[in-house]
Short mmCIF file of C-alpha atoms in Angstrom, two decimals:
data_model
loop_
_atom_site.label_atom_id
_atom_site.label_comp_id
_atom_site.label_asym_id
_atom_site.label_seq_id
_atom_site.Cartn_x
_atom_site.Cartn_y
_atom_site.Cartn_z
CA MET A 1 -66.92 -159.04 151.44
CA ALA A 2 -68.28 -161.37 154.05
CA GLN A 3 -69.73 -158.71 156.40
CA LYS A 4 -72.99 -157.17 157.26
CA LYS A 5 -73.78 -153.42 157.77
CA ALA A 6 -74.85 -152.67 161.34
CA HIS A 7 -78.47 -152.42 160.34
CA GLU A 8 -78.47 -155.73 158.40
CA VAL A 9 -77.19 -157.79 161.51
CA ASP A 10 -80.71 -158.34 163.03
CA GLY A 11 -82.09 -159.62 159.71
CA PHE A 12 -79.09 -162.11 159.29
CA LEU A 13 -79.89 -163.44 162.77
CA ARG A 14 -83.45 -164.28 162.03
CA ARG A 15 -82.51 -167.61 160.71
CA LEU A 16 -79.34 -169.81 160.68
CA ASP A 17 -77.26 -169.53 157.41
CA ARG A 18 -75.09 -172.68 157.24
CA SER A 19 -73.14 -171.33 154.34
CA TYR A 20 -71.22 -169.31 156.99
CA PRO A 21 -69.93 -171.72 159.65
CA VAL A 22 -67.48 -169.17 161.08
CA ILE A 23 -69.05 -166.06 162.63
CA LEU A 24 -67.41 -163.14 164.17
CA VAL A 25 -69.49 -160.84 166.39
CA TYR A 26 -67.50 -157.69 167.45
CA GLY A 27 -67.99 -154.09 168.22
CA PRO A 28 -67.84 -151.30 170.92
CA ASP A 29 -71.27 -152.12 172.37
CA LYS A 30 -70.43 -154.90 174.62
CA GLY A 31 -74.00 -155.53 175.59
CA LEU A 32 -75.09 -155.89 171.97
CA VAL A 33 -72.16 -158.17 171.30
CA SER A 34 -73.28 -160.47 174.11
CA GLU A 35 -77.05 -160.33 173.14
CA ARG A 36 -76.30 -161.38 169.52
CA VAL A 37 -73.84 -164.03 170.58
CA ASP A 38 -76.76 -165.53 172.53
CA ILE A 39 -79.11 -165.24 169.60
CA PHE A 40 -76.70 -167.08 167.34
CA ILE A 41 -76.23 -169.89 169.80
CA LYS A 42 -79.92 -170.23 170.04
CA LEU A 43 -80.13 -170.41 166.28
CA THR A 44 -77.79 -173.49 166.31
CA GLY A 45 -80.22 -175.28 168.68
CA LEU A 46 -77.32 -176.18 171.02
CA SER A 47 -77.41 -175.66 174.77
CA LYS A 48 -74.83 -173.16 176.16
CA ASP A 49 -74.78 -175.56 179.32
CA ASP A 50 -73.82 -178.67 177.25
CA PRO A 51 -70.02 -179.17 177.66
CA PHE A 52 -70.01 -181.80 174.92
CA ALA A 53 -71.78 -179.72 172.40
CA VAL A 54 -70.53 -176.17 173.12
CA ILE A 55 -66.79 -175.84 173.71
CA ARG A 56 -65.64 -172.52 175.28
CA LEU A 57 -62.12 -171.23 174.52
CA ASP A 58 -60.32 -167.98 175.61
CA ALA A 59 -58.71 -166.11 172.80
CA ASP A 60 -55.53 -165.81 174.67
CA ASP A 61 -55.32 -169.54 174.90
CA VAL A 62 -55.87 -169.98 171.19
CA ASN A 63 -53.38 -167.21 170.58
CA ALA A 64 -50.66 -169.17 172.52
CA GLU A 65 -51.65 -172.48 170.81
CA PRO A 66 -53.22 -171.65 167.46
CA GLY A 67 -53.40 -175.22 166.31
CA ARG A 68 -56.02 -175.91 169.29
CA LEU A 69 -58.71 -174.28 167.38
CA SER A 70 -58.45 -176.55 164.44
CA ASP A 71 -58.06 -179.59 166.53
CA GLU A 72 -61.22 -178.69 168.49
CA ALA A 73 -63.20 -177.92 165.31
CA ASN A 74 -62.37 -181.16 163.68
CA THR A 75 -62.95 -183.44 166.78
CA ILE A 76 -66.01 -185.55 166.29
CA SER A 77 -68.54 -185.20 169.02
CA MET A 78 -68.73 -188.28 171.54
CA PHE A 79 -72.46 -188.37 171.16
CA GLY A 80 -72.74 -187.38 167.48
CA GLY A 81 -74.47 -184.27 166.21
CA GLU A 82 -73.31 -180.72 165.69
CA ARG A 83 -70.90 -178.70 167.90
CA LEU A 84 -70.04 -175.17 168.53
CA ILE A 85 -66.67 -173.77 169.35
CA TRP A 86 -67.14 -170.38 171.17
CA VAL A 87 -64.07 -168.21 171.43
CA ARG A 88 -64.33 -165.32 173.82
CA ASN A 89 -62.42 -162.14 174.62
CA ALA A 90 -61.03 -161.80 171.12
CA ALA A 91 -59.07 -158.75 170.21
CA GLY A 92 -55.84 -158.18 168.34
CA GLN A 93 -54.18 -161.59 168.99
CA LYS A 94 -52.21 -162.49 165.97
CA GLY A 95 -52.19 -166.14 166.67
CA LEU A 96 -55.95 -166.29 166.77
CA ALA A 97 -56.13 -164.41 163.50
CA GLU A 98 -53.91 -166.99 161.88
CA ALA A 99 -55.80 -169.94 163.49
CA VAL A 100 -59.16 -168.45 162.03
CA ALA A 101 -57.35 -167.92 158.65
CA PHE A 102 -56.40 -171.55 158.50
CA LEU A 103 -59.71 -172.74 159.52
CA VAL A 104 -61.93 -170.75 156.92
CA LYS A 105 -59.96 -172.33 154.12
CA ASP A 106 -61.42 -175.73 154.96
CA PRO A 107 -64.13 -175.25 157.61
CA PRO A 108 -65.70 -178.39 159.33
CA THR A 109 -69.09 -179.59 158.21
CA ASP A 110 -70.52 -180.20 161.58
CA THR A 111 -68.98 -177.53 163.66
CA PHE A 112 -69.89 -173.79 164.15
CA ILE A 113 -67.00 -171.34 165.13
CA LEU A 114 -68.31 -168.36 167.00
CA VAL A 115 -65.71 -165.58 167.87
CA GLU A 116 -66.85 -162.94 170.35
CA ALA A 117 -64.58 -159.80 170.17
CA GLY A 118 -64.42 -156.21 171.30
CA ASP A 119 -64.13 -153.24 168.89
CA LEU A 120 -61.93 -154.20 165.98
CA LYS A 121 -60.72 -151.63 163.63
CA LYS A 122 -61.20 -151.97 159.76
CA GLY A 123 -58.20 -153.86 158.58
CA ALA A 124 -57.38 -155.57 161.85
CA GLY A 125 -56.08 -159.09 161.40
CA LEU A 126 -58.97 -161.19 162.73
CA ARG A 127 -61.71 -158.79 161.18
CA ALA A 128 -59.98 -158.70 157.71
CA THR A 129 -59.64 -162.52 157.88
CA VAL A 130 -63.26 -163.07 158.37
CA GLU A 131 -64.46 -160.24 155.98
CA GLN A 132 -62.33 -161.66 153.13
CA SER A 133 -63.51 -165.35 153.53
CA ALA A 134 -66.56 -166.80 151.67
CA SER A 135 -67.32 -169.31 154.63
CA ALA A 136 -67.23 -166.57 157.38
CA MET A 137 -69.42 -163.66 158.28
CA ALA A 138 -68.60 -160.53 160.33
CA LEU A 139 -71.33 -159.04 162.40
CA PRO A 140 -70.63 -155.42 163.82
CA CYS A 141 -72.30 -154.09 166.90
CA TYR A 142 -72.60 -150.52 167.35
CA SER A 143 -74.63 -148.34 169.76
CA ASP A 144 -78.23 -147.94 169.21
CA ASP A 145 -79.44 -145.11 167.19
CA ALA A 146 -83.15 -143.83 167.74
CA ARG A 147 -84.52 -146.56 165.47
CA GLY A 148 -82.67 -149.30 167.45
CA ILE A 149 -83.80 -147.88 170.74
CA ASP A 150 -87.47 -147.87 169.66
CA SER A 151 -87.20 -151.49 168.40
CA THR A 152 -85.67 -152.49 171.70
CA ILE A 153 -88.49 -150.71 173.59
CA ASP A 154 -91.16 -152.34 171.63
CA HIS A 155 -89.55 -155.88 171.97
CA VAL A 156 -89.10 -155.74 175.77
CA LEU A 157 -92.76 -154.29 176.25
CA THR A 158 -94.12 -156.88 174.12
CA VAL A 159 -92.59 -159.72 176.07
CA ASN A 160 -93.74 -158.24 179.35
CA GLN A 161 -97.22 -157.53 177.81
CA LEU A 162 -97.05 -153.76 178.51
CA GLN A 163 -97.82 -150.69 176.73
CA ILE A 164 -96.28 -147.19 177.28
CA ALA A 165 -97.61 -143.58 177.06
CA LEU A 166 -96.13 -141.54 174.36
CA ASP A 167 -94.75 -138.95 176.80
CA ALA A 168 -93.21 -141.75 178.93
CA ARG A 169 -91.59 -143.20 175.74
CA ASN A 170 -90.06 -139.97 174.78
CA LEU A 171 -88.58 -139.46 178.21
CA LEU A 172 -87.42 -142.99 178.20
CA LYS A 173 -85.60 -142.64 174.90
CA GLU A 174 -83.74 -139.56 176.11
CA SER A 175 -82.19 -141.77 178.74
CA LEU A 176 -81.30 -144.93 176.84
CA GLY A 177 -78.66 -145.97 174.28
CA GLY A 178 -75.01 -146.40 174.25
CA ASP A 179 -75.13 -150.09 175.40
CA ARG A 180 -77.68 -152.62 174.49
CA LEU A 181 -77.20 -154.56 177.82
CA ALA A 182 -77.74 -151.43 179.85
CA THR A 183 -80.77 -150.45 177.81
CA ARG A 184 -82.45 -153.69 178.24
CA ALA A 185 -81.67 -153.57 182.12
CA GLU A 186 -83.26 -150.32 182.36
CA LEU A 187 -86.31 -151.37 180.43
CA GLU A 188 -86.66 -154.76 182.54
CA LYS A 189 -86.48 -152.54 185.68
CA ILE A 190 -89.29 -150.38 184.54
CA CYS A 191 -91.36 -153.42 183.47
CA LEU A 192 -90.80 -155.06 186.89
CA TYR A 193 -91.83 -151.63 188.53
CA ALA A 194 -95.07 -151.61 186.43
CA HIS A 195 -95.84 -155.30 187.00
CA GLY A 196 -99.53 -155.95 187.31
CA ARG A 197 -100.65 -152.93 185.16
CA GLU A 198 -101.37 -152.35 181.46
CA ARG A 199 -99.45 -149.26 180.79
CA ILE A 200 -96.13 -147.56 181.74
CA THR A 201 -96.74 -143.99 182.72
CA ILE A 202 -94.21 -140.92 182.76
CA SER A 203 -94.24 -141.08 186.52
CA ASP A 204 -92.93 -144.67 186.27
CA VAL A 205 -90.15 -143.60 184.04
CA ARG A 206 -89.18 -140.63 186.31
CA ASP A 207 -89.26 -143.03 189.34
CA ILE A 208 -86.87 -145.55 187.74
CA ILE A 209 -84.59 -143.43 185.31
CA GLY A 210 -84.60 -140.37 187.41
CA ASP A 211 -81.55 -139.34 189.55
CA VAL A 212 -80.86 -141.91 192.14
CA SER A 213 -77.44 -140.77 192.83
CA ALA A 214 -78.19 -138.55 195.91
CA THR A 215 -75.67 -138.93 198.60
CA SER A 216 -77.84 -140.90 200.94
CA TYR A 217 -78.74 -143.45 198.38
CA GLU A 218 -74.92 -143.74 197.37
CA ALA A 219 -73.86 -144.30 200.97
CA VAL A 220 -76.21 -147.35 201.10
CA VAL A 221 -75.11 -148.88 197.71
CA ASP A 222 -71.42 -148.07 198.16
CA ALA A 223 -71.25 -149.69 201.52
CA MET A 224 -72.98 -152.80 200.13
CA MET A 225 -70.74 -153.16 197.01
CA VAL A 226 -67.49 -153.11 199.16
CA GLY A 227 -68.90 -155.32 201.88
CA ASN A 228 -69.04 -152.76 204.69
CA ILE A 229 -72.01 -154.26 206.51
CA ASN A 230 -71.79 -151.78 209.52
CA ASP A 231 -71.88 -148.74 207.22
CA PHE A 232 -74.66 -150.38 205.06
CA THR A 233 -76.86 -150.89 208.06
CA HIS A 234 -76.57 -147.49 209.42
CA ALA A 235 -76.94 -145.81 205.95
CA PHE A 236 -80.01 -147.96 204.94
CA ASP A 237 -81.75 -147.30 208.24
CA ARG A 238 -81.09 -143.62 207.96
CA VAL A 239 -82.54 -143.38 204.36
CA ILE A 240 -85.72 -145.40 205.42
CA GLY A 241 -85.98 -143.31 208.51
CA THR A 242 -86.31 -140.20 206.43
CA GLY A 243 -89.45 -141.73 204.63
CA SER A 244 -87.43 -142.17 201.31
CA SER A 245 -88.44 -144.94 198.98
CA SER A 246 -86.68 -148.22 199.44
CA PHE A 247 -87.22 -149.02 195.92
CA LEU A 248 -85.00 -146.17 194.83
CA VAL A 249 -82.22 -147.59 196.91
CA LEU A 250 -82.72 -150.89 195.08
CA SER A 251 -82.75 -149.15 191.74
CA GLY A 252 -79.55 -147.36 192.58
CA ALA A 253 -77.81 -150.68 193.41
CA ILE A 254 -78.92 -152.24 190.16
CA ARG A 255 -77.61 -149.25 188.23
CA GLN A 256 -74.24 -149.41 190.09
CA PHE A 257 -73.82 -153.13 189.49
CA GLN A 258 -74.60 -152.55 185.84
CA SER A 259 -71.63 -150.01 185.75
CA LEU A 260 -69.44 -152.17 187.67
CA GLN A 261 -70.04 -155.10 185.26
CA THR A 262 -69.03 -153.00 182.34
CA LEU A 263 -65.73 -152.00 183.97
CA ARG A 264 -65.05 -155.54 184.97
CA TYR A 265 -65.68 -156.79 181.50
CA GLY A 266 -62.95 -154.37 180.35
CA MET A 267 -60.52 -155.64 182.89
CA GLU A 268 -61.24 -159.36 182.00
CA ALA A 269 -61.31 -158.82 178.23
CA GLU A 270 -58.59 -156.26 177.98
CA GLY A 271 -56.32 -157.09 180.78
CA LYS A 272 -56.86 -153.81 182.50
CA THR A 273 -56.12 -153.04 186.05
CA ALA A 274 -58.87 -151.80 188.39
CA GLY A 275 -57.22 -148.44 188.42
CA SER A 276 -56.91 -148.20 184.71
CA ALA A 277 -60.47 -149.32 184.12
CA VAL A 278 -61.73 -146.58 186.49
CA MET A 279 -59.59 -143.95 184.77
CA ALA A 280 -60.86 -145.12 181.34
CA ALA A 281 -64.63 -145.07 182.42
CA ARG A 282 -67.12 -143.26 180.25
CA PRO A 283 -68.91 -141.31 181.56
CA PRO A 284 -65.92 -140.50 183.97
CA ILE A 285 -66.14 -141.47 187.59
CA PHE A 286 -66.22 -138.69 190.08
CA PHE A 287 -62.70 -138.45 191.59
CA ALA A 288 -63.95 -138.75 195.09
CA ARG A 289 -65.47 -142.12 194.32
CA LYS A 290 -62.57 -143.69 192.28
CA LYS A 291 -60.86 -145.39 195.24
CA LEU A 292 -64.13 -146.87 196.29
CA VAL A 293 -64.89 -148.22 192.78
CA GLU A 294 -61.55 -149.63 192.48
CA THR A 295 -62.12 -151.52 195.74
CA ALA A 296 -65.50 -152.82 194.48
CA LEU A 297 -63.74 -154.11 191.29
CA GLN A 298 -61.73 -156.33 193.50
CA CYS A 299 -64.75 -157.68 195.24
CA TRP A 300 -66.82 -158.58 192.09
CA ASN A 301 -66.12 -160.08 188.71
CA SER A 302 -68.38 -159.81 185.73
CA GLN A 303 -70.27 -163.01 186.42
CA SER A 304 -70.85 -162.23 190.12
CA CYS A 305 -72.15 -158.87 189.07
CA LEU A 306 -74.58 -160.32 186.70
CA ARG A 307 -75.76 -162.72 189.55
CA ALA A 308 -76.20 -159.63 191.77
CA ILE A 309 -78.21 -157.86 189.31
CA GLU A 310 -80.42 -160.80 188.72
CA ARG A 311 -80.87 -161.22 192.35
CA LEU A 312 -81.83 -157.48 192.84
CA GLN A 313 -84.34 -157.66 190.00
CA ARG A 314 -85.96 -160.63 191.72
CA THR A 315 -86.05 -158.64 194.91
CA VAL A 316 -87.86 -155.85 192.96
CA LEU A 317 -90.58 -158.31 192.02
CA GLU A 318 -90.80 -159.87 195.50
CA SER A 319 -90.92 -156.38 197.28
CA ARG A 320 -93.85 -155.29 194.99
CA ARG A 321 -95.73 -158.51 195.42
CA ASN A 322 -95.38 -158.21 199.29
CA ALA A 323 -95.56 -154.49 199.67
CA ALA A 324 -96.14 -154.67 203.45
CA LEU A 325 -92.84 -156.51 203.74
CA SER A 326 -90.87 -154.59 201.03
CA ILE A 327 -88.40 -152.88 203.43
CA PRO A 328 -87.20 -156.03 205.10
CA ILE A 329 -87.21 -157.91 201.78
CA ILE A 330 -84.88 -155.30 200.23
CA ARG A 331 -82.82 -154.96 203.26
CA GLN A 332 -82.10 -158.82 203.58
CA SER A 333 -81.39 -159.01 199.92
CA MET A 334 -78.72 -156.18 199.99
CA MET A 335 -77.41 -157.33 203.31
CA ALA A 336 -76.64 -160.70 201.63
CA LEU A 337 -74.86 -159.00 198.85
CA ALA A 338 -72.81 -156.84 201.23
CA ALA A 339 -71.80 -160.12 202.89
CA GLU A 340 -70.82 -161.67 199.56
CA ALA A 341 -68.61 -158.54 198.82
CA GLY A 342 -66.85 -158.92 202.21
CA ARG A 343 -66.21 -162.63 201.57
CA ASN A 344 -64.84 -161.78 198.01
CA SER A 345 -62.57 -159.14 199.39
CA ARG A 346 -61.08 -161.40 202.07
CA SER A 347 -60.51 -164.27 199.74
CA GLY A 348 -58.66 -161.74 197.40
CA ARG A 349 -60.89 -162.23 194.37
#
């Protein structure tokens, strides 16, 4: 069986194994799927931004025209060298499974086929095809266990040249897991917060992972996410006027965009409506906020959510480097995102 157990996947991705030119990365942990897709692409040595070397296909397009996958895989690169065919949003498409089944019988020599999928049940067409092939490998991605969370914490801290106190690590572990992307985002926030110091303390963890869903903070973030600039301005000024930390508002915004990004991924990958995505959200969204979240989902897609998160993370760093100007820096950044949400809403995105 050409598949790896969940705990074997990281080991498999330490080097490129050319005996498996067809790779399926799948599982319920969308963040981990995305992370491992990026790792595999880096192993090939190809650039995601090179349109001649990396060809992106949507699974639904392949499903509608199965022969397209084989045609693309056997096309010789204009400039020579290896190529990667990256198929995204795979699920239970029968045509895609048939296209992969045809391809693995005689895979191309200079082309990698990478299929990115959501959770696939054992025996599902695409997963079964890959697992039964000698030239393909299936890589499952399940939520982190305690060992996986520890490993992720160690990796992110090493990259950021930081240490963490034992009590801080224990508290942090209680708040992480479930989705690798969300876990890394939380860790990156803490590292940004502790920038310039050697060790993360339990106070740092409480500041970042602590409850930032108080009504006052929510009012600021909610107004920003749906593009209501007037409400944002009033709510932000009210929070700052009480002496509350502007950084906690920023932290709350990052957290909400991460949740929104997960919901948008479900809409784009699984064809869900905003309403059905909200209804299926786990943990459940409080009923009083469901309509607002549905509205926000119409203002942002998964890519614009990612850009917003990256912008807010840069704002964290800028506000800490310029502490005297932290409030106007944070206000300006969030105001710009509110304006973007308003434009997206008016354009019907």
